[in-house]
Structure formats: C-alpha cells, structure tokens
Coordinates of C-alpha atoms and ligand atoms in Angstrom, one line a residue:
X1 CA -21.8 11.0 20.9
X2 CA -19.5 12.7 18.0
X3 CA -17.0 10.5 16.8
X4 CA -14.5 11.5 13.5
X5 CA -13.3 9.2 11.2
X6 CA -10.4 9.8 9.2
X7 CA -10.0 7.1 6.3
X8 CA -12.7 5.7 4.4
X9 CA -11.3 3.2 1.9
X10 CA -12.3 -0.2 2.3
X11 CA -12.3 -0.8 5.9
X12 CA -13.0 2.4 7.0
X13 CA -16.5 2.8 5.0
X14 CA -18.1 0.1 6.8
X15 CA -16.5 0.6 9.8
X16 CA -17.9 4.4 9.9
X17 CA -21.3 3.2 8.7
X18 CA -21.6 0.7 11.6
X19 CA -20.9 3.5 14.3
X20 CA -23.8 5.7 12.6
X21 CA -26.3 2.7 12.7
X22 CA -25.5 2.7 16.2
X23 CA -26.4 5.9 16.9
X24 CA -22.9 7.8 17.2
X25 CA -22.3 11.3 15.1
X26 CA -20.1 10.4 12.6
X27 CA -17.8 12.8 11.4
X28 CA -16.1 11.5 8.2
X29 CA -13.1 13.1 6.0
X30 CA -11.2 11.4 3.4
X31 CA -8.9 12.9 0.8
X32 CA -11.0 11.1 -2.2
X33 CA -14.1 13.5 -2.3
X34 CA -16.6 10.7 -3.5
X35 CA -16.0 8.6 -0.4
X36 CA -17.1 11.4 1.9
X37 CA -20.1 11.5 -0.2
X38 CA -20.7 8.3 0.0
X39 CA -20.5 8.2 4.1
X40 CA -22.8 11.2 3.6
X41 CA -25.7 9.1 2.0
X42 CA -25.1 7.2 4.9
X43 CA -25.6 10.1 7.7
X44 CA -22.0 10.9 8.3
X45 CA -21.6 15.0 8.5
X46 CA -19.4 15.5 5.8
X47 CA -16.2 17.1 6.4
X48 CA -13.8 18.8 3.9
X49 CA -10.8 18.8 5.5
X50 CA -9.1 17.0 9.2
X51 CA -9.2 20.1 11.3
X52 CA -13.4 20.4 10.5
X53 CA -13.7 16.5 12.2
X54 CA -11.0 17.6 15.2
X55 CA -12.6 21.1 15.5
X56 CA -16.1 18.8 15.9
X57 CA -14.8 16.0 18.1
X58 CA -13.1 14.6 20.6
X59 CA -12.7 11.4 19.7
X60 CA -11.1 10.5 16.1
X61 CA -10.6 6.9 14.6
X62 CA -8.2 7.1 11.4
X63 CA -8.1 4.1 9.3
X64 CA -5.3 5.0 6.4
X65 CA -3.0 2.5 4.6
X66 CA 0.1 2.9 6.3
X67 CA 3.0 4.6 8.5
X68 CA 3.5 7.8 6.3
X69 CA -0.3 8.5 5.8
X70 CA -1.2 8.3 9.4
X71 CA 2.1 10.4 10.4
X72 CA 1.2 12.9 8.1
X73 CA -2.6 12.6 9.2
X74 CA -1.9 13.0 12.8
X75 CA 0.8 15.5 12.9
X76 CA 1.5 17.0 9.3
X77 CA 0.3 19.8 7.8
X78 CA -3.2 20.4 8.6
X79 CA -3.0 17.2 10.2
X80 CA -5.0 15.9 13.8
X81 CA -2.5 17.6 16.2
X82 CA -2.7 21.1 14.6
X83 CA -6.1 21.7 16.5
X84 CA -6.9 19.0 18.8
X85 CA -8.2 19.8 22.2
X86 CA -6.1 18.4 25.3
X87 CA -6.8 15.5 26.2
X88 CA -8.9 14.1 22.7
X89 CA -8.6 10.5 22.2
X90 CA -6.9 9.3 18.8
X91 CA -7.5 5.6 17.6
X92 CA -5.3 4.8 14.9
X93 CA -7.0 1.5 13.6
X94 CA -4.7 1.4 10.4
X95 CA -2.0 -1.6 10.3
X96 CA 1.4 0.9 10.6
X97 CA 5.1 -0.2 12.0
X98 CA 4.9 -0.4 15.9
X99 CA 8.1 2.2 15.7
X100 CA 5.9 4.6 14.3
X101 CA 2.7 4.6 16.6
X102 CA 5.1 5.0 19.6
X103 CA 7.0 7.9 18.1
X104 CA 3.8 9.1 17.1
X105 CA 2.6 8.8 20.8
X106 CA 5.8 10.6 22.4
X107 CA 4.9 13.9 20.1
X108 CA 1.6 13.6 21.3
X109 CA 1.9 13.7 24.9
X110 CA 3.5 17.3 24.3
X111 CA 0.6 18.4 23.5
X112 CA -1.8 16.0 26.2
X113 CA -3.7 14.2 23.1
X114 CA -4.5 10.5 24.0
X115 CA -3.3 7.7 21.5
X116 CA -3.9 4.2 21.2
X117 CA -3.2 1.8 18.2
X118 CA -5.6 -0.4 17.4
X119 CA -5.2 -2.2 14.5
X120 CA -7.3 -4.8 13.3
X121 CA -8.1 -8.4 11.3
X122 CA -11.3 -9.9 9.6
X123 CA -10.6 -7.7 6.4
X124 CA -13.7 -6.0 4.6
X125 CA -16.0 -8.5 5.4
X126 CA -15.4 -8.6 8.8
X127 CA -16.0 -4.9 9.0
X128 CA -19.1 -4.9 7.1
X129 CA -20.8 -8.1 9.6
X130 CA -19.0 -6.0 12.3
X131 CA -17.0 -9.1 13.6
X132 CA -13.3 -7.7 13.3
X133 CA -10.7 -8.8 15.9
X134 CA -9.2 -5.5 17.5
X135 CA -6.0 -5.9 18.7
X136 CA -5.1 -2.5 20.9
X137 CA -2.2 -0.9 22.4
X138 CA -2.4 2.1 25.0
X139 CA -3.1 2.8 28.5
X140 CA -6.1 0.6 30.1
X141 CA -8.1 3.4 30.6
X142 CA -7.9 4.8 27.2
X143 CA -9.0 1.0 26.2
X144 CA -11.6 1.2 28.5
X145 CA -13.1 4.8 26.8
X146 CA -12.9 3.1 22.9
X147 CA -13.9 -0.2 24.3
X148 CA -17.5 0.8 23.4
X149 CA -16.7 1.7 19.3
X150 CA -14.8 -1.4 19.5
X151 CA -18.0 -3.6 20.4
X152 CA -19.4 -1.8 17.6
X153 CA -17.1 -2.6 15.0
X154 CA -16.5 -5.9 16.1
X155 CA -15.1 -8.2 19.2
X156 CA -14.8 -5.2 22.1
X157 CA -11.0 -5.6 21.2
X158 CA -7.9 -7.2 23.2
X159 CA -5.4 -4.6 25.0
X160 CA -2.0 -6.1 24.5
X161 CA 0.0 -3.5 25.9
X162 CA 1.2 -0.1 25.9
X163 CA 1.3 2.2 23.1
X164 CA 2.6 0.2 19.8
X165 CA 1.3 -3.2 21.3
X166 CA -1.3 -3.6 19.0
X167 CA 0.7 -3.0 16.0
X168 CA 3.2 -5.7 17.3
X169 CA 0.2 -8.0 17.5
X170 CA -1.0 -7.7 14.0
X171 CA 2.5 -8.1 12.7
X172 CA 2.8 -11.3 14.0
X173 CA -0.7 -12.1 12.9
X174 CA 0.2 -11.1 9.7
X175 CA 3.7 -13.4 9.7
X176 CA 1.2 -16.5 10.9
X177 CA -1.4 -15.9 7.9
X178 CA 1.3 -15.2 5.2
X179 CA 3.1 -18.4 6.4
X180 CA 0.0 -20.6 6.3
X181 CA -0.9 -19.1 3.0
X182 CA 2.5 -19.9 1.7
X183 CA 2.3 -23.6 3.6
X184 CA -1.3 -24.3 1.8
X185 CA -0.2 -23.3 -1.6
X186 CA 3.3 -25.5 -2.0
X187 CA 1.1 -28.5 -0.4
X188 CA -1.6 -28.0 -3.0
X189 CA 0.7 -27.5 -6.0
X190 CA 2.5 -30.6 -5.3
X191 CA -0.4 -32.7 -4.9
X192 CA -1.5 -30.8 -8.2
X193 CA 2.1 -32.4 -9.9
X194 CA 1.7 -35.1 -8.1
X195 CA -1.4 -36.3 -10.1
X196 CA -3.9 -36.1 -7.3
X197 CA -7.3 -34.4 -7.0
X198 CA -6.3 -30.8 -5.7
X199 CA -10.6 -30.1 -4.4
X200 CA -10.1 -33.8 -2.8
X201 CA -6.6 -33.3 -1.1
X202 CA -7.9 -29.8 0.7
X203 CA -11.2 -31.2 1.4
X204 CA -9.2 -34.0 2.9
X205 CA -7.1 -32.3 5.1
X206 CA -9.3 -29.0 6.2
X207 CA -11.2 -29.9 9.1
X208 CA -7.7 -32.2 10.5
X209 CA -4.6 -30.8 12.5
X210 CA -3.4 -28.9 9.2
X211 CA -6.5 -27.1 8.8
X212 CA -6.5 -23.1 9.1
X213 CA -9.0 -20.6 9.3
X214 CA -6.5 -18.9 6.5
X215 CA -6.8 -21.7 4.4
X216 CA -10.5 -22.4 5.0
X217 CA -11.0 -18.9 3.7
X218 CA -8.5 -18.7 0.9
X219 CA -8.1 -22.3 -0.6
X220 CA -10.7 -22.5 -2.2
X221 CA -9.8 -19.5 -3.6
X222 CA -6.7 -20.6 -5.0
X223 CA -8.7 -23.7 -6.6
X224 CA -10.7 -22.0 -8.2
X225 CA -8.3 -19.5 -9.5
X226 CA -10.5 -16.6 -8.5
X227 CA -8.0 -14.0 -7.2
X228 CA -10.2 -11.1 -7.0
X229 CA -9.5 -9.3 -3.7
X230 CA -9.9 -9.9 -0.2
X231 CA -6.7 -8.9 0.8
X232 CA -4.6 -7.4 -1.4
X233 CA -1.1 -8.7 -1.9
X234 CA 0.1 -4.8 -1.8
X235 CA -0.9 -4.2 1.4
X236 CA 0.0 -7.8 3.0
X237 CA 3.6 -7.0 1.5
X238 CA 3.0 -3.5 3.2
X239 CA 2.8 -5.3 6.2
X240 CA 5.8 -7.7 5.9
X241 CA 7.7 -4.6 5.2
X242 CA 6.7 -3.6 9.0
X243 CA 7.7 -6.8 10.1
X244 CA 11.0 -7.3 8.5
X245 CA 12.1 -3.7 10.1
X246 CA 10.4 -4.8 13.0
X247 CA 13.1 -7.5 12.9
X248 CA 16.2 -4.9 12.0
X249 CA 15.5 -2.9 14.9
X250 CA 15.0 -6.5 17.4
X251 CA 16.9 -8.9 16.1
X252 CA 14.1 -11.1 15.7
X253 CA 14.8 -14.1 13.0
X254 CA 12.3 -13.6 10.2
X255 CA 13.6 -16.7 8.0
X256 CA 9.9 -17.5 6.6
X257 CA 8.7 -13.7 6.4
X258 CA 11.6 -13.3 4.4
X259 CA 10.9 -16.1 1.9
X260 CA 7.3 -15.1 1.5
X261 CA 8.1 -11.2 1.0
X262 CA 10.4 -12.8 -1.9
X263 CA 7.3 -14.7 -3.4
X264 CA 5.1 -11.2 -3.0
X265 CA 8.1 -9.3 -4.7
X266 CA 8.4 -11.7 -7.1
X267 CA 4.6 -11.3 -7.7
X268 CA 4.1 -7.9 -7.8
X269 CA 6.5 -7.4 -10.8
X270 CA 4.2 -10.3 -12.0
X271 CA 1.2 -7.4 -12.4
X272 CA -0.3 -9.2 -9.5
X273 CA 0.3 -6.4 -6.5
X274 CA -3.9 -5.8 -6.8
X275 CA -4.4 -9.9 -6.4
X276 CA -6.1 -11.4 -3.2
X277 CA -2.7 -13.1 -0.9
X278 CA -4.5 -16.5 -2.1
X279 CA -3.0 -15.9 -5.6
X280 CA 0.4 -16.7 -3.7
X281 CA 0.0 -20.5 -5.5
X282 CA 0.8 -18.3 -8.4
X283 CA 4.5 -18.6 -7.7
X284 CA 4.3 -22.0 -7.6
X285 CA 2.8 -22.7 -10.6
X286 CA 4.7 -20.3 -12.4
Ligands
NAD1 P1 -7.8 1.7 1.5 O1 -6.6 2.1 0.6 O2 -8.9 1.1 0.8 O3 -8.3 2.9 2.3 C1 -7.5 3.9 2.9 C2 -8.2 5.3 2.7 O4 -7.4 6.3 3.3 C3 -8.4 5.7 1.3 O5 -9.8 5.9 1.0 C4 -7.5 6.9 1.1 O6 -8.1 7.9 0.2 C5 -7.5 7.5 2.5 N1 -6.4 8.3 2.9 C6 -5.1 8.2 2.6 N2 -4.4 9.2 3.1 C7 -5.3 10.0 3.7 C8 -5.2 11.2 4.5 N3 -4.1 11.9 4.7 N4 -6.4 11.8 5.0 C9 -7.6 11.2 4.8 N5 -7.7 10.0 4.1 C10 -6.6 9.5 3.6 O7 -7.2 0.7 2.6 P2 -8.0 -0.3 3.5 O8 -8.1 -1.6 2.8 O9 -9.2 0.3 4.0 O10 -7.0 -0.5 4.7 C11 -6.8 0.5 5.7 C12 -5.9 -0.1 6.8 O11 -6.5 -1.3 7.3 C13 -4.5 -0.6 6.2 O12 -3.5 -0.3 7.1 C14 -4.7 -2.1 6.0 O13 -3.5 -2.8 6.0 C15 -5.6 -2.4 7.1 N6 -6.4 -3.7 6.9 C16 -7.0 -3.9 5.7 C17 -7.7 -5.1 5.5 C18 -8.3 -5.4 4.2 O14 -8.8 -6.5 4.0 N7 -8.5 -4.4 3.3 C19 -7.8 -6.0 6.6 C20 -7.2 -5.7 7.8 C21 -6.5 -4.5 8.0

C-alpha cells in the first residue's frame, strides 16, 4: 500500500522508515532536500514537492512542528488540498492547537478529504523502537483505516474523540510532563541546598508514590547535567503555547502551565530554547 509522508525531521524520519520496513510505499517530501535523500537510502520514492506524494497516494501522514506548518501544508499554496482525490485520508500526527485541526477539518469536508489528528508521545526514541503512544481524534471509522500505520509506528493508537480530540489529549499530556518536570527539579534543588546527596534522594524516592515515568527518564538527566536533547524546550514551550490558548478560548485554569511557560521563557532568553525540558533545574539553580 502507498502511503505519503509529509515531515521528516526528527519524528517523522523514523516514523517513515518503520512503515517501509513494513512493507508500505513510502512516499516522502520534506522542504529540507537532504532529509528526502536520506528517506531515499531508505526506500522511500522521493518526492520534490506535496502535490507529487498526493498525486501518488491516498493516504498522507504529515508530521511538521506546528499549527502554521501543517495549515499551510494541508491547504496553502501547493499544499495537500490543492489535488487530493475525494475521499483521501489525511493523518496529521504533528502536536498543533486543537482549534486548528478542527478548522482545518471543516475546510476539508468541502472538498470530501478525510482528517484525523493524531498526535503522539514517546519522542524520538519511541519512534525509532516503534513504541509511540498515539492519541487520535476523528471519526471511528477513519481510526479504524490508520489503525494499521498506527500498530506500525507504535501502540495501534487510542481514539479520544472527534476531530481535534487527539490534540486536546496531548495538551494535557504535555501540562502533566511539564508539571512533573517542574515538581522533580524544585525537589532535587532543595535537597541539593539542603546538603543532601542529590543521586541518593532521587534514587530514594523513584520507584515510591512520587516516582514518574517523566522523571525516571529525565532526572538523571538533570544529575548529570547532560542537557542534550530529547525534547526540546522550544517545542515543549510550543506546546504550552497551545495549551494556554487552549485555556483563552475555555476558560480552563492553567495556574501551573503558566508558571512553567515563565521558567521556559525565562530559559530560552537564557540560550537554552535547543536544551532537553530536563534542563528546567536550570532555573533553579540559576
Ligand atoms: P522537526 O523540526 O525535527 O521536524 C519537522 C520537519 O518538518 C522538518 O524536517 C521540517 O523541514 C519539515 N517541514 C516544515 N514545514 C514543512 C512543509 N511545509 N512541508 C514539508 N516539510 C516541512 O520536529 P520533530 O521533532 O520531528 O516534531 C514534529 C512534531 O512532533 C512536532 O509537532 C512535535 O511537537 C511533535 N513531537 C516531537 C517529539 C520529539 O521528541 N521531538 C515528541 C513527540 C511529539
């Protein structure tokens, strides 16, 4: 089966290179040249623009940094909608604002292309093992048609909702993991001034009621001072962005996104925007 793939950064290599060791006809198309190339070693047919992978397929996966990118992918200039054929399938597998994959949708359905959003969580290494959680929006029997790609890629997915319910999901994912971050790193840096052992205090408490699989995967990170990237504190401020407007438009009280966007602000005009989350213990030692 043909399947496009819009998007290959960090998540979206892997993810592509999974789906052609399982035996699907990768299309792939990103606007950096060498990372079509690279998907090309790889098997991919490599495409030089988004209308060759729609012209070729009926079923497209984008995986792009955020709102604006996939808007303009899907129905900008030269974008998705331009040429799709009724009824194609669109997985958006990018963390955007839930706003934005439903308005997204409505323009769609003009037209009769398919949309669900499908965002996910298990970062790069998660796609290369091909253990991501997929956490999925749209109509159940959309679901049912990407459930396949989704075994590929990872855990066969959860459907949520409709159309913007996956999005909603990974927002308040991302709230939880930026919170537990934030929790982990005041605890260790007052046990630090506190004249503990730091490695003894988290080894202490890890496998207890305060342990995290957040914290299990990025405090030792933050003891060793090894802030190489993991998750980017860009794109986890990306999505704290979504979920304070997420907030605007509900109402929703965001009194602990809101202190921990302040830390990533306060961060990023540190030079630190291209640091793994972890280096959030930063602020505090600062
Ligand atoms: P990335 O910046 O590494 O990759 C995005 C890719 O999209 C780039 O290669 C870029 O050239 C390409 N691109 C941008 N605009 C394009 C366009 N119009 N057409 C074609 N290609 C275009 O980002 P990433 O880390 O792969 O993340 C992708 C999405 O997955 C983001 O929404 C991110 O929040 C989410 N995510 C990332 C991680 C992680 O650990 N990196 C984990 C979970 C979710």
């Amino acid at each position: 089966m043909k399947v496009g793939f819009i998007g290959l950064g960090i998540m979206g290599k892997p993810m592509a290179k999974n789906l052609i060791k399982a035996g699907y006809e990768v299309y792939a198309y990103d606007i950096i040249g060498a990372n079509v190339q690279d998907l090309g070693k790889a098997g991919a047919v490599e495409c030089k623009s988004i209308h060759q992978v729609v012209k070729a397929c009926t079923t497209i996966i984008t995986m792009l940094p955020n709102s604006p990118h996939v808007k303009s992918a899907i129905l900008g200039d030269g974008g998705i909608a331009e040429v799709a054929e009724k009824g194609t399938l669109i997985i958006d597998m990018s963390s955007i604002a839930p706003d934005i994959s439903k308005e997204i949708d409505s323009e769609l359905k003009k037209k009769g292309i398919r949309m669900i959003d499908a965002p996910v969580s298990g970062g790069e290494g998660g796609a290369i093992a091909a253990t991501l959680s997929i956490m999925v929006g749209g109509a159940d029997e959309d679901y049912a048609e990407a459930k396949p790609l989704f075994e590929v890629l990872g855990n066969g997915g959860n459907l949520v909702g409709p159309i913007g319910s996956g999005n909603v999901c990974k927002l308040a994912n991302q709230i939880m993991v930026a919170a537990n971050l934030a929790g982990g790193a005041e605890a260790l840096n007052l046990a630090e001034m506190a004249g503990a052992d730091v490695e003894k205090v988290f080894n202490a408490i890890k496998d207890g009621f305060a342990g995290s699989n957040a914290m299990n995967a990025r405090g030792p990170k933050m003891l060793k001072e090894d802030y190489a990237p993991g998750f980017r504190i860009d794109l986890h401020w990306k999505d704290l962005n979504n979920v304070l407007e997420t907030g605007y438009l509900t109402g929703a009280p965001l009194p602990l996104t809101i202190q921990v966007q302040n830390m990533f602000n306060y961060l990023r005009a540190d030079g630190d925007g291209m640091s793994d989350h972890s280096a959030l213990i930063k602020y505090y030692k600062k």
